[in-house]
């Protein structure tokens, strides 16, 4: 069933599904959020999709990344390595440790996002291998 969390003012804040999340996101961000989700599903079709910390989250061999929509940008939250590995290509975007902001007034860099996702996937695979060797 649909489960919602409530904040102290009894407003429903936790979206139960990514569909609900997108439907309730800022209007300006919805088209790009849908596109982001399409890119993700094409890149990691086996990843488990959920809502974590109130935003879309993907899990494959561990936590992969999150994304979120705001009035002026789409946020992508991966590992620091998912930023550092692509830092040259990300020079025109606002980045911080493990996060990047894609402005809504520019097209999403589809190929770059796919490469960033691939970096997250690879990192989790390697972390699992290391665990198995211990």
PDB file of N, CA and C in Angstrom, residues 5-100:
ATOM      1  N   UNK A   5       4.894   9.478   5.198  1.00  0.00           N
ATOM      2  CA  UNK A   5       5.353   9.949   6.497  1.00  0.00           C
ATOM      3  C   UNK A   5       4.746  11.312   6.739  1.00  0.00           C
ATOM      4  N   UNK A   6       4.647  11.692   7.979  1.00  0.00           N
ATOM      5  CA  UNK A   6       4.094  13.002   8.300  1.00  0.00           C
ATOM      6  C   UNK A   6       5.135  13.816   9.054  1.00  0.00           C
ATOM      7  N   UNK A   7       5.177  15.108   8.750  1.00  0.00           N
ATOM      8  CA  UNK A   7       6.041  15.946   9.566  1.00  0.00           C
ATOM      9  C   UNK A   7       5.222  16.408  10.776  1.00  0.00           C
ATOM     10  N   UNK A   8       5.808  17.228  11.647  1.00  0.00           N
ATOM     11  CA  UNK A   8       5.113  17.569  12.890  1.00  0.00           C
ATOM     12  C   UNK A   8       3.842  18.396  12.674  1.00  0.00           C
ATOM     13  N   UNK A   9       3.712  18.999  11.483  1.00  0.00           N
ATOM     14  CA  UNK A   9       2.483  19.741  11.195  1.00  0.00           C
ATOM     15  C   UNK A   9       1.446  18.858  10.515  1.00  0.00           C
ATOM     16  N   UNK A  10       1.698  17.540  10.510  1.00  0.00           N
ATOM     17  CA  UNK A  10       0.798  16.548   9.914  1.00  0.00           C
ATOM     18  C   UNK A  10       0.612  16.762   8.407  1.00  0.00           C
ATOM     19  N   UNK A  11       1.601  17.329   7.779  1.00  0.00           N
ATOM     20  CA  UNK A  11       1.559  17.432   6.313  1.00  0.00           C
ATOM     21  C   UNK A  11       2.235  16.186   5.755  1.00  0.00           C
ATOM     22  N   UNK A  12       1.697  15.647   4.693  1.00  0.00           N
ATOM     23  CA  UNK A  12       2.385  14.498   4.101  1.00  0.00           C
ATOM     24  C   UNK A  12       3.631  15.024   3.389  1.00  0.00           C
ATOM     25  N   UNK A  13       4.774  14.493   3.776  1.00  0.00           N
ATOM     26  CA  UNK A  13       6.006  14.971   3.171  1.00  0.00           C
ATOM     27  C   UNK A  13       6.759  13.875   2.442  1.00  0.00           C
ATOM     28  N   UNK A  14       6.713  12.662   2.958  1.00  0.00           N
ATOM     29  CA  UNK A  14       7.483  11.596   2.338  1.00  0.00           C
ATOM     30  C   UNK A  14       6.692  10.988   1.186  1.00  0.00           C
ATOM     31  N   UNK A  15       7.213  11.139  -0.012  1.00  0.00           N
ATOM     32  CA  UNK A  15       6.532  10.567  -1.162  1.00  0.00           C
ATOM     33  C   UNK A  15       6.780   9.062  -1.174  1.00  0.00           C
ATOM     34  N   UNK A  16       5.748   8.299  -1.499  1.00  0.00           N
ATOM     35  CA  UNK A  16       5.870   6.846  -1.431  1.00  0.00           C
ATOM     36  C   UNK A  16       6.571   6.262  -2.650  1.00  0.00           C
ATOM     37  N   UNK A  17       6.394   6.876  -3.794  1.00  0.00           N
ATOM     38  CA  UNK A  17       6.985   6.349  -5.015  1.00  0.00           C
ATOM     39  C   UNK A  17       7.627   7.482  -5.800  1.00  0.00           C
ATOM     40  N   UNK A  18       8.473   7.119  -6.755  1.00  0.00           N
ATOM     41  CA  UNK A  18       9.114   8.125  -7.596  1.00  0.00           C
ATOM     42  C   UNK A  18       8.066   8.827  -8.463  1.00  0.00           C
ATOM     43  N   UNK A  19       7.030   8.100  -8.885  1.00  0.00           N
ATOM     44  CA  UNK A  19       5.933   8.732  -9.641  1.00  0.00           C
ATOM     45  C   UNK A  19       5.311   9.863  -8.841  1.00  0.00           C
ATOM     46  N   UNK A  20       4.997   9.566  -7.574  1.00  0.00           N
ATOM     47  CA  UNK A  20       4.397  10.562  -6.686  1.00  0.00           C
ATOM     48  C   UNK A  20       5.357  11.720  -6.467  1.00  0.00           C
ATOM     49  N   UNK A  21       6.635  11.377  -6.291  1.00  0.00           N
ATOM     50  CA  UNK A  21       7.651  12.410  -6.086  1.00  0.00           C
ATOM     51  C   UNK A  21       7.660  13.396  -7.257  1.00  0.00           C
ATOM     52  N   UNK A  22       7.685  12.854  -8.474  1.00  0.00           N
ATOM     53  CA  UNK A  22       7.737  13.706  -9.671  1.00  0.00           C
ATOM     54  C   UNK A  22       6.458  14.538  -9.802  1.00  0.00           C
ATOM     55  N   UNK A  23       5.331  13.896  -9.526  1.00  0.00           N
ATOM     56  CA  UNK A  23       4.033  14.582  -9.621  1.00  0.00           C
ATOM     57  C   UNK A  23       3.964  15.783  -8.668  1.00  0.00           C
ATOM     58  N   UNK A  24       4.632  15.665  -7.524  1.00  0.00           N
ATOM     59  CA  UNK A  24       4.590  16.728  -6.517  1.00  0.00           C
ATOM     60  C   UNK A  24       5.809  17.648  -6.546  1.00  0.00           C
ATOM     61  N   UNK A  25       6.721  17.406  -7.476  1.00  0.00           N
ATOM     62  CA  UNK A  25       7.932  18.229  -7.588  1.00  0.00           C
ATOM     63  C   UNK A  25       7.570  19.587  -8.174  1.00  0.00           C
ATOM     64  N   UNK A  26       8.459  20.575  -8.050  1.00  0.00           N
ATOM     65  CA  UNK A  26       8.190  21.876  -8.677  1.00  0.00           C
ATOM     66  C   UNK A  26       7.877  21.684 -10.169  1.00  0.00           C
ATOM     67  N   UNK A  27       6.844  22.345 -10.625  1.00  0.00           N
ATOM     68  CA  UNK A  27       6.386  22.224 -12.006  1.00  0.00           C
ATOM     69  C   UNK A  27       7.532  22.362 -13.010  1.00  0.00           C
ATOM     70  N   UNK A  28       8.416  23.340 -12.739  1.00  0.00           N
ATOM     71  CA  UNK A  28       9.531  23.630 -13.654  1.00  0.00           C
ATOM     72  C   UNK A  28      10.457  22.423 -13.831  1.00  0.00           C
ATOM     73  N   UNK A  29      10.523  21.565 -12.813  1.00  0.00           N
ATOM     74  CA  UNK A  29      11.495  20.471 -12.810  1.00  0.00           C
ATOM     75  C   UNK A  29      10.939  19.154 -13.348  1.00  0.00           C
ATOM     76  N   UNK A  30       9.615  19.044 -13.486  1.00  0.00           N
ATOM     77  CA  UNK A  30       9.010  17.731 -13.760  1.00  0.00           C
ATOM     78  C   UNK A  30       9.480  17.064 -15.043  1.00  0.00           C
ATOM     79  N   UNK A  31       9.543  17.813 -16.127  1.00  0.00           N
ATOM     80  CA  UNK A  31       9.949  17.216 -17.409  1.00  0.00           C
ATOM     81  C   UNK A  31      11.370  16.665 -17.312  1.00  0.00           C
ATOM     82  N   UNK A  32      12.256  17.430 -16.683  1.00  0.00           N
ATOM     83  CA  UNK A  32      13.655  17.001 -16.546  1.00  0.00           C
ATOM     84  C   UNK A  32      13.770  15.815 -15.579  1.00  0.00           C
ATOM     85  N   UNK A  33      12.933  15.792 -14.539  1.00  0.00           N
ATOM     86  CA  UNK A  33      12.935  14.661 -13.605  1.00  0.00           C
ATOM     87  C   UNK A  33      12.530  13.386 -14.339  1.00  0.00           C
ATOM     88  N   UNK A  34      11.511  13.496 -15.192  1.00  0.00           N
ATOM     89  CA  UNK A  34      11.074  12.332 -15.978  1.00  0.00           C
ATOM     90  C   UNK A  34      12.184  11.864 -16.900  1.00  0.00           C
ATOM     91  N   UNK A  35      12.865  12.836 -17.518  1.00  0.00           N
ATOM     92  CA  UNK A  35      13.967  12.499 -18.421  1.00  0.00           C
ATOM     93  C   UNK A  35      15.092  11.821 -17.642  1.00  0.00           C
ATOM     94  N   UNK A  36      15.401  12.358 -16.472  1.00  0.00           N
ATOM     95  CA  UNK A  36      16.449  11.799 -15.613  1.00  0.00           C
ATOM     96  C   UNK A  36      16.127  10.347 -15.284  1.00  0.00           C
ATOM     97  N   UNK A  37      14.882  10.093 -14.925  1.00  0.00           N
ATOM     98  CA  UNK A  37      14.465   8.740 -14.570  1.00  0.00           C
ATOM     99  C   UNK A  37      14.593   7.796 -15.768  1.00  0.00           C
ATOM    100  N   UNK A  38      14.239   8.287 -16.953  1.00  0.00           N
ATOM    101  CA  UNK A  38      14.359   7.492 -18.182  1.00  0.00           C
ATOM    102  C   UNK A  38      15.824   7.136 -18.444  1.00  0.00           C
ATOM    103  N   UNK A  39      16.709   8.117 -18.275  1.00  0.00           N
ATOM    104  CA  UNK A  39      18.152   7.892 -18.447  1.00  0.00           C
ATOM    105  C   UNK A  39      18.632   6.818 -17.470  1.00  0.00           C
ATOM    106  N   UNK A  40      18.200   6.936 -16.218  1.00  0.00           N
ATOM    107  CA  UNK A  40      18.624   5.997 -15.168  1.00  0.00           C
ATOM    108  C   UNK A  40      18.147   4.585 -15.493  1.00  0.00           C
ATOM    109  N   UNK A  41      16.860   4.456 -15.849  1.00  0.00           N
ATOM    110  CA  UNK A  41      16.299   3.130 -16.138  1.00  0.00           C
ATOM    111  C   UNK A  41      16.987   2.482 -17.337  1.00  0.00           C
ATOM    112  N   UNK A  42      17.381   3.305 -18.307  1.00  0.00           N
ATOM    113  CA  UNK A  42      18.084   2.781 -19.481  1.00  0.00           C
ATOM    114  C   UNK A  42      19.501   2.341 -19.115  1.00  0.00           C
ATOM    115  N   UNK A  43      20.097   3.000 -18.135  1.00  0.00           N
ATOM    116  CA  UNK A  43      21.495   2.754 -17.776  1.00  0.00           C
ATOM    117  C   UNK A  43      21.632   1.636 -16.744  1.00  0.00           C
ATOM    118  N   UNK A  44      20.746   1.633 -15.746  1.00  0.00           N
ATOM    119  CA  UNK A  44      20.780   0.587 -14.703  1.00  0.00           C
ATOM    120  C   UNK A  44      19.399  -0.035 -14.544  1.00  0.00           C
ATOM    121  N   UNK A  45      18.970  -0.813 -15.557  1.00  0.00           N
ATOM    122  CA  UNK A  45      17.606  -1.379 -15.515  1.00  0.00           C
ATOM    123  C   UNK A  45      17.350  -2.299 -14.322  1.00  0.00           C
ATOM    124  N   UNK A  46      18.400  -2.886 -13.751  1.00  0.00           N
ATOM    125  CA  UNK A  46      18.219  -3.816 -12.626  1.00  0.00           C
ATOM    126  C   UNK A  46      18.246  -3.122 -11.273  1.00  0.00           C
ATOM    127  N   UNK A  47      18.608  -1.843 -11.251  1.00  0.00           N
ATOM    128  CA  UNK A  47      18.712  -1.136  -9.970  1.00  0.00           C
ATOM    129  C   UNK A  47      17.346  -1.027  -9.303  1.00  0.00           C
ATOM    130  N   UNK A  48      17.356  -1.137  -8.007  1.00  0.00           N
ATOM    131  CA  UNK A  48      16.139  -1.032  -7.211  1.00  0.00           C
ATOM    132  C   UNK A  48      15.821   0.442  -6.998  1.00  0.00           C
ATOM    133  N   UNK A  49      14.610   0.841  -7.360  1.00  0.00           N
ATOM    134  CA  UNK A  49      14.199   2.233  -7.223  1.00  0.00           C
ATOM    135  C   UNK A  49      13.355   2.397  -5.968  1.00  0.00           C
ATOM    136  N   UNK A  50      13.651   3.424  -5.192  1.00  0.00           N
ATOM    137  CA  UNK A  50      12.848   3.681  -3.995  1.00  0.00           C
ATOM    138  C   UNK A  50      12.917   5.160  -3.652  1.00  0.00           C
ATOM    139  N   UNK A  51      12.226   5.520  -2.582  1.00  0.00           N
ATOM    140  CA  UNK A  51      12.358   6.867  -2.043  1.00  0.00           C
ATOM    141  C   UNK A  51      13.126   6.735  -0.735  1.00  0.00           C
ATOM    142  N   UNK A  52      14.205   7.481  -0.615  1.00  0.00           N
ATOM    143  CA  UNK A  52      15.017   7.462   0.592  1.00  0.00           C
ATOM    144  C   UNK A  52      15.361   8.913   0.923  1.00  0.00           C
ATOM    145  N   UNK A  53      15.258   9.287   2.191  1.00  0.00           N
ATOM    146  CA  UNK A  53      15.429  10.690   2.593  1.00  0.00           C
ATOM    147  C   UNK A  53      14.502  11.592   1.783  1.00  0.00           C
ATOM    148  N   UNK A  54      13.342  11.081   1.384  1.00  0.00           N
ATOM    149  CA  UNK A  54      12.346  11.886   0.689  1.00  0.00           C
ATOM    150  C   UNK A  54      12.606  12.125  -0.790  1.00  0.00           C
ATOM    151  N   UNK A  55      13.674  11.525  -1.343  1.00  0.00           N
ATOM    152  CA  UNK A  55      13.983  11.726  -2.765  1.00  0.00           C
ATOM    153  C   UNK A  55      14.267  10.386  -3.467  1.00  0.00           C
ATOM    154  N   UNK A  56      14.152  10.350  -4.801  1.00  0.00           N
ATOM    155  CA  UNK A  56      14.415   9.106  -5.529  1.00  0.00           C
ATOM    156  C   UNK A  56      15.828   8.577  -5.275  1.00  0.00           C
ATOM    157  N   UNK A  57      15.905   7.275  -5.059  1.00  0.00           N
ATOM    158  CA  UNK A  57      17.162   6.609  -4.715  1.00  0.00           C
ATOM    159  C   UNK A  57      17.267   5.308  -5.502  1.00  0.00           C
ATOM    160  N   UNK A  58      18.485   4.976  -5.911  1.00  0.00           N
ATOM    161  CA  UNK A  58      18.728   3.736  -6.670  1.00  0.00           C
ATOM    162  C   UNK A  58      19.788   2.909  -5.969  1.00  0.00           C
ATOM    163  N   UNK A  59      19.531   1.596  -5.941  1.00  0.00           N
ATOM    164  CA  UNK A  59      20.335   0.657  -5.170  1.00  0.00           C
ATOM    165  C   UNK A  59      20.722  -0.504  -6.075  1.00  0.00           C
ATOM    166  N   UNK A  60      22.028  -0.770  -6.174  1.00  0.00           N
ATOM    167  CA  UNK A  60      22.516  -1.948  -6.895  1.00  0.00           C
ATOM    168  C   UNK A  60      23.867  -2.297  -6.310  1.00  0.00           C
ATOM    169  N   UNK A  61      23.974  -3.445  -5.644  1.00  0.00           N
ATOM    170  CA  UNK A  61      25.190  -3.810  -4.901  1.00  0.00           C
ATOM    171  C   UNK A  61      25.488  -2.748  -3.845  1.00  0.00           C
ATOM    172  N   UNK A  62      24.464  -2.167  -3.270  1.00  0.00           N
ATOM    173  CA  UNK A  62      24.633  -1.080  -2.295  1.00  0.00           C
ATOM    174  C   UNK A  62      23.998   0.195  -2.822  1.00  0.00           C
ATOM    175  N   UNK A  63      24.036   1.249  -2.023  1.00  0.00           N
ATOM    176  CA  UNK A  63      23.479   2.536  -2.447  1.00  0.00           C
ATOM    177  C   UNK A  63      24.232   3.042  -3.663  1.00  0.00           C
ATOM    178  N   UNK A  64      23.500   3.441  -4.703  1.00  0.00           N
ATOM    179  CA  UNK A  64      24.145   3.959  -5.916  1.00  0.00           C
ATOM    180  C   UNK A  64      24.162   5.480  -5.923  1.00  0.00           C
ATOM    181  N   UNK A  65      22.978   6.082  -5.983  1.00  0.00           N
ATOM    182  CA  UNK A  65      22.876   7.548  -6.063  1.00  0.00           C
ATOM    183  C   UNK A  65      21.432   7.963  -5.840  1.00  0.00           C
ATOM    184  N   UNK A  66      21.246   9.249  -5.686  1.00  0.00           N
ATOM    185  CA  UNK A  66      19.938   9.881  -5.537  1.00  0.00           C
ATOM    186  C   UNK A  66      19.808  10.966  -6.595  1.00  0.00           C
ATOM    187  N   UNK A  67      18.563  11.389  -6.864  1.00  0.00           N
ATOM    188  CA  UNK A  67      18.393  12.628  -7.621  1.00  0.00           C
ATOM    189  C   UNK A  67      17.197  13.370  -7.063  1.00  0.00           C
ATOM    190  N   UNK A  68      17.101  14.660  -7.368  1.00  0.00           N
ATOM    191  CA  UNK A  68      16.015  15.476  -6.824  1.00  0.00           C
ATOM    192  C   UNK A  68      15.775  16.675  -7.716  1.00  0.00           C
ATOM    193  N   UNK A  69      14.554  17.190  -7.674  1.00  0.00           N
ATOM    194  CA  UNK A  69      14.199  18.339  -8.501  1.00  0.00           C
ATOM    195  C   UNK A  69      13.943  19.585  -7.682  1.00  0.00           C
ATOM    196  N   UNK A  70      14.445  20.689  -8.170  1.00  0.00           N
ATOM    197  CA  UNK A  70      14.250  21.991  -7.524  1.00  0.00           C
ATOM    198  C   UNK A  70      13.757  22.993  -8.561  1.00  0.00           C
ATOM    199  N   UNK A  71      13.472  24.199  -8.125  1.00  0.00           N
ATOM    200  CA  UNK A  71      12.916  25.211  -9.038  1.00  0.00           C
ATOM    201  C   UNK A  71      13.868  25.590 -10.165  1.00  0.00           C
ATOM    202  N   UNK A  72      15.172  25.479  -9.929  1.00  0.00           N
ATOM    203  CA  UNK A  72      16.106  25.896 -10.974  1.00  0.00           C
ATOM    204  C   UNK A  72      17.093  24.829 -11.422  1.00  0.00           C
ATOM    205  N   UNK A  73      17.106  23.668 -10.731  1.00  0.00           N
ATOM    206  CA  UNK A  73      18.044  22.619 -11.134  1.00  0.00           C
ATOM    207  C   UNK A  73      17.579  21.226 -10.731  1.00  0.00           C
ATOM    208  N   UNK A  74      18.257  20.243 -11.323  1.00  0.00           N
ATOM    209  CA  UNK A  74      18.120  18.853 -10.906  1.00  0.00           C
ATOM    210  C   UNK A  74      19.410  18.509 -10.166  1.00  0.00           C
ATOM    211  N   UNK A  75      19.280  17.960  -8.983  1.00  0.00           N
ATOM    212  CA  UNK A  75      20.458  17.559  -8.227  1.00  0.00           C
ATOM    213  C   UNK A  75      20.724  16.073  -8.417  1.00  0.00           C
ATOM    214  N   UNK A  76      21.989  15.732  -8.633  1.00  0.00           N
ATOM    215  CA  UNK A  76      22.413  14.328  -8.701  1.00  0.00           C
ATOM    216  C   UNK A  76      23.373  14.109  -7.543  1.00  0.00           C
ATOM    217  N   UNK A  77      23.112  13.075  -6.729  1.00  0.00           N
ATOM    218  CA  UNK A  77      23.907  12.820  -5.533  1.00  0.00           C
ATOM    219  C   UNK A  77      24.503  11.425  -5.622  1.00  0.00           C
ATOM    220  N   UNK A  78      25.791  11.370  -5.954  1.00  0.00           N
ATOM    221  CA  UNK A  78      26.458  10.076  -6.078  1.00  0.00           C
ATOM    222  C   UNK A  78      27.568   9.949  -5.063  1.00  0.00           C
ATOM    223  N   UNK A  79      28.664   9.325  -5.483  1.00  0.00           N
ATOM    224  CA  UNK A  79      29.860   9.227  -4.654  1.00  0.00           C
ATOM    225  C   UNK A  79      30.806  10.357  -5.052  1.00  0.00           C
ATOM    226  N   UNK A  80      31.711  10.747  -4.154  1.00  0.00           N
ATOM    227  CA  UNK A  80      32.711  11.740  -4.567  1.00  0.00           C
ATOM    228  C   UNK A  80      33.403  11.328  -5.880  1.00  0.00           C
ATOM    229  N   UNK A  81      33.659  10.012  -6.031  1.00  0.00           N
ATOM    230  CA  UNK A  81      34.326   9.543  -7.254  1.00  0.00           C
ATOM    231  C   UNK A  81      33.476   9.757  -8.504  1.00  0.00           C
ATOM    232  N   UNK A  82      32.158   9.784  -8.346  1.00  0.00           N
ATOM    233  CA  UNK A  82      31.310  10.012  -9.530  1.00  0.00           C
ATOM    234  C   UNK A  82      31.418  11.449 -10.014  1.00  0.00           C
ATOM    235  N   UNK A  83      31.919  12.335  -9.150  1.00  0.00           N
ATOM    236  CA  UNK A  83      32.198  13.717  -9.551  1.00  0.00           C
ATOM    237  C   UNK A  83      33.650  13.835 -10.023  1.00  0.00           C
ATOM    238  N   UNK A  84      34.589  13.377  -9.186  1.00  0.00           N
ATOM    239  CA  UNK A  84      36.009  13.562  -9.505  1.00  0.00           C
ATOM    240  C   UNK A  84      36.397  12.865 -10.808  1.00  0.00           C
ATOM    241  N   UNK A  85      35.813  11.703 -11.078  1.00  0.00           N
ATOM    242  CA  UNK A  85      36.143  10.962 -12.300  1.00  0.00           C
ATOM    243  C   UNK A  85      35.726  11.719 -13.563  1.00  0.00           C
ATOM    244  N   UNK A  86      34.792  12.659 -13.428  1.00  0.00           N
ATOM    245  CA  UNK A  86      34.254  13.372 -14.593  1.00  0.00           C
ATOM    246  C   UNK A  86      34.397  14.889 -14.444  1.00  0.00           C
ATOM    247  N   UNK A  87      35.344  15.288 -13.589  1.00  0.00           N
ATOM    248  CA  UNK A  87      35.425  16.697 -13.193  1.00  0.00           C
ATOM    249  C   UNK A  87      35.650  17.647 -14.384  1.00  0.00           C
ATOM    250  N   UNK A  88      36.424  17.214 -15.378  1.00  0.00           N
ATOM    251  CA  UNK A  88      36.660  18.074 -16.556  1.00  0.00           C
ATOM    252  C   UNK A  88      35.358  18.353 -17.285  1.00  0.00           C
ATOM    253  N   UNK A  89      34.546  17.299 -17.466  1.00  0.00           N
ATOM    254  CA  UNK A  89      33.271  17.453 -18.177  1.00  0.00           C
ATOM    255  C   UNK A  89      32.245  18.221 -17.351  1.00  0.00           C
ATOM    256  N   UNK A  90      32.462  18.258 -16.039  1.00  0.00           N
ATOM    257  CA  UNK A  90      31.514  18.920 -15.138  1.00  0.00           C
ATOM    258  C   UNK A  90      31.905  20.363 -14.832  1.00  0.00           C
ATOM    259  N   UNK A  91      32.945  20.869 -15.507  1.00  0.00           N
ATOM    260  CA  UNK A  91      33.459  22.200 -15.144  1.00  0.00           C
ATOM    261  C   UNK A  91      32.431  23.319 -15.303  1.00  0.00           C
ATOM    262  N   UNK A  92      31.442  23.135 -16.174  1.00  0.00           N
ATOM    263  CA  UNK A  92      30.416  24.178 -16.348  1.00  0.00           C
ATOM    264  C   UNK A  92      29.214  24.008 -15.409  1.00  0.00           C
ATOM    265  N   UNK A  93      29.303  23.048 -14.504  1.00  0.00           N
ATOM    266  CA  UNK A  93      28.195  22.799 -13.564  1.00  0.00           C
ATOM    267  C   UNK A  93      28.658  23.063 -12.137  1.00  0.00           C
ATOM    268  N   UNK A  94      27.690  23.377 -11.288  1.00  0.00           N
ATOM    269  CA  UNK A  94      27.967  23.556  -9.869  1.00  0.00           C
ATOM    270  C   UNK A  94      28.129  22.167  -9.238  1.00  0.00           C
ATOM    271  N   UNK A  95      29.286  21.919  -8.650  1.00  0.00           N
ATOM    272  CA  UNK A  95      29.510  20.620  -8.007  1.00  0.00           C
ATOM    273  C   UNK A  95      29.999  20.814  -6.583  1.00  0.00           C
ATOM    274  N   UNK A  96      29.777  19.806  -5.758  1.00  0.00           N
ATOM    275  CA  UNK A  96      30.421  19.727  -4.456  1.00  0.00           C
ATOM    276  C   UNK A  96      30.651  18.243  -4.218  1.00  0.00           C
ATOM    277  N   UNK A  97      31.120  17.874  -3.062  1.00  0.00           N
ATOM    278  CA  UNK A  97      31.494  16.489  -2.790  1.00  0.00           C
ATOM    279  C   UNK A  97      30.352  15.515  -3.119  1.00  0.00           C
ATOM    280  N   UNK A  98      30.479  14.802  -4.224  1.00  0.00           N
ATOM    281  CA  UNK A  98      29.483  13.792  -4.569  1.00  0.00           C
ATOM    282  C   UNK A  98      28.207  14.326  -5.180  1.00  0.00           C
ATOM    283  N   UNK A  99      28.093  15.649  -5.370  1.00  0.00           N
ATOM    284  CA  UNK A  99      26.847  16.183  -5.932  1.00  0.00           C
ATOM    285  C   UNK A  99      27.116  17.106  -7.117  1.00  0.00           C
ATOM    286  N   UNK A 100      26.140  17.134  -8.015  1.00  0.00           N
ATOM    287  CA  UNK A 100      26.211  18.068  -9.138  1.00  0.00           C
ATOM    288  C   UNK A 100      24.817  18.641  -9.383  1.00  0.00           C
TER     289      UNK A 100
END
